[in-house]
């Protein structure tokens, strides 16, 4: 195999001009710094091999052409230029090309060249010859270079992507390598054609199968049509015999029943006369009852009115009681305070009088002292001579001259000291007065705080009482609201329930009948476990819209009772007869024979469905429900029913949702007339539920009325709450006043504290200043005394005194003593006057306070008298109302007793009237039943005649003919009871009670039937036990028209007559014999369901079969041919894919082990591939699993970057080994590997590089490129702004080593 020898480029990306890169050895490493152009070499190799530009890191091919770059440093003076801008100029190249020189084994070369111009147009050449890309690619494929698979190129960053690619992508890669992808388009095309061919073949086969079934069906229908005609004739003869027999016994029963009606009518007339008398008595008793009831009601209203007035007065009485108590308490408190204030006033007055007396005495003592002082001053003293006096004066002047400065200073100091002493005295007095006032205010504050605590405690207690009372009142109010809300809701629900019951339009008589029937049915269920219930109770239409249709289909069977066995039915009939509880029709599940359901009718037309499919029932009752419903269809509209019966020709009974019936014979009857009561039968369960709800709600309302509380307790609570709120208001007012007084006192204390804080420091400073000044005065006095002693020394010696001051003291001592005593008297008098003034002011304030208290006591006493008068007035009103209520209650008891007596009388009259009404109802019911029976019998006879005329049944006649039968009164003869709404028109034979005079009788037609063909057994058949009584509830089944009817009433008569005449059968037995024979014939005819046009349609269907057979054979042949072609392509695709997968799967584990093997882990890791689809693996994914050494299995996404790289390289090497290309180019695949793994990769490449496999690796890891055989170094030449290359062969150095 050859190799890539060298690469030549010209102006390609970062390579400017023509450059040759190579030659490349078996293992060549490309190295160089980042940005030098290593990856551009990878792009050049990819480009020349035909890889698209998107994979070459370029959006357009023209971007691969080299472009020079202009550096901003060269054009610093030009603003607006960027740092590196590609600028095109005329010197730039307009074209680039890359040439790959491939060297074969024989040494010859093949030159692959690809060029591209500025227009982005590529040109391909091989050895200088231009060719198309397809031929270019084929030439590359010949040397195993698969460009689409790219199994020989690994770009930078692709390694982890390859390891993490999805299974689908790995499948696609192997498809490209194996060549199976080339067959995908053909595979898909043939697969679609095969599916279309199989579908076409299946369609033709199904159509052929359908036509064969249709032919078989028409053949069967032809035979059925012939047998149908034979059975129809036999049935017609039997039906005539049955109708004649039926008419004979109908006429006999009519005669017997009319005689009974006359007797019952006479009894009814007498009973009605007795009832009229009793009703008059009841009317008079009700009038007397109403009078007494109105009287009692008036008394109750009067009592209620007075109770209301009493309740209205109660809050006022409580309010005035609270006010009186509060005022009394307030007056008591004020009187107590008045006593205290008065005592304080007396004490203060006494103190003022005493202080006045003390002041007077002190003033007298002061005057007496002044008089004594003058006398002593005149009596005592030392006298100097004239000379000594002169000397004393001169010496005094000398001292004055020598001490003039000290004297002036001393005089000034004494004046100031006197002023300061007065100021200090004033400050000390002010501080003392403020402290005294502060003490009094503090005591008042403490007293008010104690009072505040008491008021707050009282207020908290009142608030608790208020909250408790409000809570009780709120609970009482909530309970009242709840009861009122419940009453309103119950009344609304009761009104709605009563309206629904009124809409049901169930009259009293019918309700009693239904209730009696339900009671009887409940009794039967209780006695006989095999009784399931009524048909209407056991089944129900799936939707309301089907009610009318299902009612018409069920007809007389709506009230039929389903039982488990025939014996149970016989026992029930015997019990009804013994208890005279009426009659009923029973359907025994063990002997009941129902026609099989025709499944083809389920899809006969859109909007039509079998009646059994729209009825809900238990599976146990399936036989009975199929019997009563048959094959009848329920159609959404009359058009659907008409389409089924007439257009499609199905002989079935179809009923529209409005009740319109389309019969087998073509007759249309029904509609909404007379269906109201029948439809309402389905609502009986709803009505019963409504009645239960009504009774429950009435009981709840009665219970609420009993438990509803009266309003006295609520009014009492409201009165208590009003009193509490009054207490609360007074307490809050007192608390507010106390807090206000405390605030005022505290403000005064704060002001006093502020004054004390200001004056106390001043007083202290004044005392200190005064002391300093007195010391200074003493110092100056000492200086003056020294001068005086020096000047007066001689004089003092002569007069015999130590110093002149001794003389002056003897003379002045008395004056000073007098002065001091006089000063003391003045000080004491000043204090006494100030204290007397303060006490007088306090006395005036206490007197004013005492006056205010006396005024307040007077005012509150007046208010108290007013409140007590109002309270006494209210109490008097309450006592009067209580007395009136006691009198009214006695009158009410008397009125209620009278009302009870009248009520008992009314109840007795009602009971008598009820008994008479029951007798009247029983007679009317009996007469009505007889008349109804006559009407039913006549209607049945008329129905027989009408049917015979409509169906052209020939009856033997003695007189008249069927032409005399009128069809105009058909609607007037149709009954309106739910039990008579049968599907078959010939069973509609009843009417409402009392309608005989309004309905035309069949006797008016003057028709006489010939009964001569009847044998003796048919004529002598025993009638019903009481001339039709046993047929009251089964008259609809006695007409014999509905041949599917199976009634067990005949068992009643047969068992009752078996003891007396066992040789003569009853009418029911004979009728059952007729009906059984007719039923068997009808069932056989119904099972046939012949198609009379089957012969005509058979020929056309056979012709269509031939054409379809040809189309089927052609489609099957085409499908076979396409299948063979598809199988061949499928097998070829599988073989290609499987061969590649098998090879890669075998190689990958070996390669991964060699890449991960080491001395520590000689076994290496494990890698394998697994197919998700082994049948057609190319349609699904391939999962790649790799487990590094000594690690457990995990997903590929959970492996580290290095582990992913090793796994990806193992996969790439394995894929490459399947169809190895001559060379393998890898771009920095070792970026995420550590040195150990890089060495393993280098060793693997070194071991496998050979003449048949060439490796070109771009790497920056020395541990890898040092193992190469050659190096290609790529660097950036900044001078020419181009990538340049250098080549170095390393094998020569290895050889030298």
PDB file of C-alpha atoms in Angstrom, residues 434-565:
ATOM      1  CA  UNK A 434     -39.414  74.377  97.539  1.00  0.00           C
ATOM      2  CA  UNK A 435     -38.309  71.209  99.339  1.00  0.00           C
ATOM      3  CA  UNK A 436     -41.368  71.386 101.592  1.00  0.00           C
ATOM      4  CA  UNK A 437     -43.688  71.881  98.621  1.00  0.00           C
ATOM      5  CA  UNK A 438     -41.997  68.996  96.788  1.00  0.00           C
ATOM      6  CA  UNK A 439     -42.625  66.711  99.786  1.00  0.00           C
ATOM      7  CA  UNK A 440     -46.326  67.580  99.854  1.00  0.00           C
ATOM      8  CA  UNK A 441     -46.672  67.054  96.052  1.00  0.00           C
ATOM      9  CA  UNK A 442     -44.869  63.709  96.313  1.00  0.00           C
ATOM     10  CA  UNK A 443     -47.337  62.537  98.941  1.00  0.00           C
ATOM     11  CA  UNK A 444     -50.259  63.619  96.735  1.00  0.00           C
ATOM     12  CA  UNK A 445     -48.697  61.805  93.744  1.00  0.00           C
ATOM     13  CA  UNK A 446     -48.346  58.574  95.734  1.00  0.00           C
ATOM     14  CA  UNK A 447     -51.970  58.799  96.846  1.00  0.00           C
ATOM     15  CA  UNK A 448     -53.139  59.369  93.236  1.00  0.00           C
ATOM     16  CA  UNK A 449     -50.961  56.492  91.967  1.00  0.00           C
ATOM     17  CA  UNK A 450     -52.560  54.148  94.488  1.00  0.00           C
ATOM     18  CA  UNK A 451     -55.973  55.382  93.398  1.00  0.00           C
ATOM     19  CA  UNK A 452     -54.984  54.844  89.739  1.00  0.00           C
ATOM     20  CA  UNK A 453     -53.990  51.238  90.441  1.00  0.00           C
ATOM     21  CA  UNK A 454     -57.339  50.585  92.106  1.00  0.00           C
ATOM     22  CA  UNK A 455     -59.208  52.174  89.173  1.00  0.00           C
ATOM     23  CA  UNK A 456     -57.141  50.214  86.620  1.00  0.00           C
ATOM     24  CA  UNK A 457     -57.801  46.955  88.480  1.00  0.00           C
ATOM     25  CA  UNK A 458     -61.514  47.753  88.529  1.00  0.00           C
ATOM     26  CA  UNK A 459     -61.377  48.689  84.827  1.00  0.00           C
ATOM     27  CA  UNK A 460     -59.627  45.396  83.947  1.00  0.00           C
ATOM     28  CA  UNK A 461     -62.286  43.462  85.831  1.00  0.00           C
ATOM     29  CA  UNK A 462     -65.045  45.377  83.984  1.00  0.00           C
ATOM     30  CA  UNK A 463     -63.324  44.731  80.630  1.00  0.00           C
ATOM     31  CA  UNK A 464     -63.166  41.001  81.386  1.00  0.00           C
ATOM     32  CA  UNK A 465     -66.854  41.021  82.225  1.00  0.00           C
ATOM     33  CA  UNK A 466     -67.534  42.923  78.999  1.00  0.00           C
ATOM     34  CA  UNK A 467     -65.460  40.483  76.896  1.00  0.00           C
ATOM     35  CA  UNK A 468     -67.137  37.479  78.514  1.00  0.00           C
ATOM     36  CA  UNK A 469     -70.593  38.947  78.012  1.00  0.00           C
ATOM     37  CA  UNK A 470     -69.805  39.921  74.395  1.00  0.00           C
ATOM     38  CA  UNK A 471     -68.463  36.425  73.724  1.00  0.00           C
ATOM     39  CA  UNK A 472     -71.612  34.828  75.173  1.00  0.00           C
ATOM     40  CA  UNK A 473     -73.766  37.239  73.189  1.00  0.00           C
ATOM     41  CA  UNK A 474     -71.775  36.566  70.012  1.00  0.00           C
ATOM     42  CA  UNK A 475     -72.096  32.801  70.487  1.00  0.00           C
ATOM     43  CA  UNK A 476     -75.821  33.217  71.049  1.00  0.00           C
ATOM     44  CA  UNK A 477     -76.088  35.410  67.950  1.00  0.00           C
ATOM     45  CA  UNK A 478     -74.023  32.954  65.859  1.00  0.00           C
ATOM     46  CA  UNK A 479     -76.239  30.109  67.012  1.00  0.00           C
ATOM     47  CA  UNK A 480     -79.312  32.119  66.088  1.00  0.00           C
ATOM     48  CA  UNK A 481     -77.868  33.012  62.672  1.00  0.00           C
ATOM     49  CA  UNK A 482     -76.868  29.388  62.094  1.00  0.00           C
ATOM     50  CA  UNK A 483     -80.370  28.184  62.917  1.00  0.00           C
ATOM     51  CA  UNK A 484     -81.907  30.877  60.698  1.00  0.00           C
ATOM     52  CA  UNK A 485     -79.486  30.048  57.849  1.00  0.00           C
ATOM     53  CA  UNK A 486     -80.188  26.340  58.245  1.00  0.00           C
ATOM     54  CA  UNK A 487     -83.922  27.024  58.256  1.00  0.00           C
ATOM     55  CA  UNK A 488     -83.627  29.147  55.103  1.00  0.00           C
ATOM     56  CA  UNK A 489     -81.550  26.501  53.323  1.00  0.00           C
ATOM     57  CA  UNK A 490     -83.875  23.697  54.406  1.00  0.00           C
ATOM     58  CA  UNK A 491     -86.946  25.725  53.351  1.00  0.00           C
ATOM     59  CA  UNK A 492     -85.376  26.437  49.950  1.00  0.00           C
ATOM     60  CA  UNK A 493     -84.453  22.785  49.458  1.00  0.00           C
ATOM     61  CA  UNK A 494     -87.895  21.717  50.716  1.00  0.00           C
ATOM     62  CA  UNK A 495     -89.588  24.134  48.311  1.00  0.00           C
ATOM     63  CA  UNK A 496     -87.495  22.825  45.418  1.00  0.00           C
ATOM     64  CA  UNK A 497     -88.230  19.225  46.415  1.00  0.00           C
ATOM     65  CA  UNK A 498     -91.958  19.921  46.668  1.00  0.00           C
ATOM     66  CA  UNK A 499     -91.915  21.614  43.255  1.00  0.00           C
ATOM     67  CA  UNK A 500     -90.223  18.557  41.754  1.00  0.00           C
ATOM     68  CA  UNK A 501     -92.802  16.331  43.401  1.00  0.00           C
ATOM     69  CA  UNK A 502     -95.622  18.499  41.999  1.00  0.00           C
ATOM     70  CA  UNK A 503     -94.082  18.249  38.546  1.00  0.00           C
ATOM     71  CA  UNK A 504     -94.270  14.473  38.819  1.00  0.00           C
ATOM     72  CA  UNK A 505     -98.110  14.842  38.556  1.00  0.00           C
ATOM     73  CA  UNK A 506     -98.801  11.762  40.596  1.00  0.00           C
ATOM     74  CA  UNK A 507    -102.417  11.869  41.828  1.00  0.00           C
ATOM     75  CA  UNK A 508    -103.363  10.428  45.209  1.00  0.00           C
ATOM     76  CA  UNK A 509    -105.190   7.432  43.851  1.00  0.00           C
ATOM     77  CA  UNK A 510    -102.316   6.345  41.625  1.00  0.00           C
ATOM     78  CA  UNK A 511     -99.867   6.906  44.458  1.00  0.00           C
ATOM     79  CA  UNK A 512    -101.904   4.631  46.722  1.00  0.00           C
ATOM     80  CA  UNK A 513    -102.018   1.994  44.017  1.00  0.00           C
ATOM     81  CA  UNK A 514     -98.295   2.211  43.419  1.00  0.00           C
ATOM     82  CA  UNK A 515     -97.581   2.159  47.149  1.00  0.00           C
ATOM     83  CA  UNK A 516     -99.748  -0.923  47.576  1.00  0.00           C
ATOM     84  CA  UNK A 517     -97.971  -2.632  44.697  1.00  0.00           C
ATOM     85  CA  UNK A 518     -94.565  -1.733  46.144  1.00  0.00           C
ATOM     86  CA  UNK A 519     -95.588  -3.086  49.545  1.00  0.00           C
ATOM     87  CA  UNK A 520     -96.756  -6.307  47.924  1.00  0.00           C
ATOM     88  CA  UNK A 521     -93.492  -6.586  45.976  1.00  0.00           C
ATOM     89  CA  UNK A 522     -91.472  -5.996  49.155  1.00  0.00           C
ATOM     90  CA  UNK A 523     -93.465  -8.717  50.903  1.00  0.00           C
ATOM     91  CA  UNK A 524     -92.811 -11.130  48.020  1.00  0.00           C
ATOM     92  CA  UNK A 525     -89.070 -10.378  48.138  1.00  0.00           C
ATOM     93  CA  UNK A 526     -89.039 -10.992  51.864  1.00  0.00           C
ATOM     94  CA  UNK A 527     -90.917 -14.304  51.630  1.00  0.00           C
ATOM     95  CA  UNK A 528     -89.392 -15.681  48.408  1.00  0.00           C
ATOM     96  CA  UNK A 529     -85.630 -15.145  47.960  1.00  0.00           C
ATOM     97  CA  UNK A 530     -85.913 -15.903  44.249  1.00  0.00           C
ATOM     98  CA  UNK A 531     -87.888 -12.694  43.522  1.00  0.00           C
ATOM     99  CA  UNK A 532     -85.580 -10.129  41.859  1.00  0.00           C
ATOM    100  CA  UNK A 533     -88.061  -7.267  41.365  1.00  0.00           C
ATOM    101  CA  UNK A 534     -89.883  -5.273  38.683  1.00  0.00           C
ATOM    102  CA  UNK A 535     -88.389  -4.761  35.264  1.00  0.00           C
ATOM    103  CA  UNK A 536     -88.472  -0.975  35.725  1.00  0.00           C
ATOM    104  CA  UNK A 537     -86.563  -1.338  38.995  1.00  0.00           C
ATOM    105  CA  UNK A 538     -83.959  -3.744  37.625  1.00  0.00           C
ATOM    106  CA  UNK A 539     -83.049  -1.957  34.420  1.00  0.00           C
ATOM    107  CA  UNK A 540     -82.613   1.630  33.382  1.00  0.00           C
ATOM    108  CA  UNK A 541     -81.828   3.439  30.105  1.00  0.00           C
ATOM    109  CA  UNK A 542     -78.202   4.515  29.858  1.00  0.00           C
ATOM    110  CA  UNK A 543     -79.309   8.077  29.000  1.00  0.00           C
ATOM    111  CA  UNK A 544     -82.460  10.106  29.702  1.00  0.00           C
ATOM    112  CA  UNK A 545     -83.114  10.616  26.014  1.00  0.00           C
ATOM    113  CA  UNK A 546     -83.896   6.883  25.655  1.00  0.00           C
ATOM    114  CA  UNK A 547     -86.661   6.884  28.328  1.00  0.00           C
ATOM    115  CA  UNK A 548     -89.606   7.236  25.941  1.00  0.00           C
ATOM    116  CA  UNK A 549     -88.285   4.716  23.427  1.00  0.00           C
ATOM    117  CA  UNK A 550     -87.473   2.066  26.069  1.00  0.00           C
ATOM    118  CA  UNK A 551     -90.894   2.635  27.702  1.00  0.00           C
ATOM    119  CA  UNK A 552     -92.606   1.884  24.392  1.00  0.00           C
ATOM    120  CA  UNK A 553     -90.415  -1.178  23.769  1.00  0.00           C
ATOM    121  CA  UNK A 554     -91.065  -2.651  27.219  1.00  0.00           C
ATOM    122  CA  UNK A 555     -94.805  -1.940  27.005  1.00  0.00           C
ATOM    123  CA  UNK A 556     -96.817  -4.225  29.284  1.00  0.00           C
ATOM    124  CA  UNK A 557     -93.629  -5.735  30.686  1.00  0.00           C
ATOM    125  CA  UNK A 558     -92.670  -2.602  32.610  1.00  0.00           C
ATOM    126  CA  UNK A 559     -94.438  -3.913  35.736  1.00  0.00           C
ATOM    127  CA  UNK A 560     -93.533  -7.545  35.140  1.00  0.00           C
ATOM    128  CA  UNK A 561     -91.720  -9.228  38.040  1.00  0.00           C
ATOM    129  CA  UNK A 562     -88.568 -11.216  37.323  1.00  0.00           C
ATOM    130  CA  UNK A 563     -88.128 -14.430  39.352  1.00  0.00           C
ATOM    131  CA  UNK A 564     -85.505 -17.140  39.260  1.00  0.00           C
ATOM    132  CA  UNK A 565     -87.732 -20.191  38.646  1.00  0.00           C
TER     133      UNK A 565
END
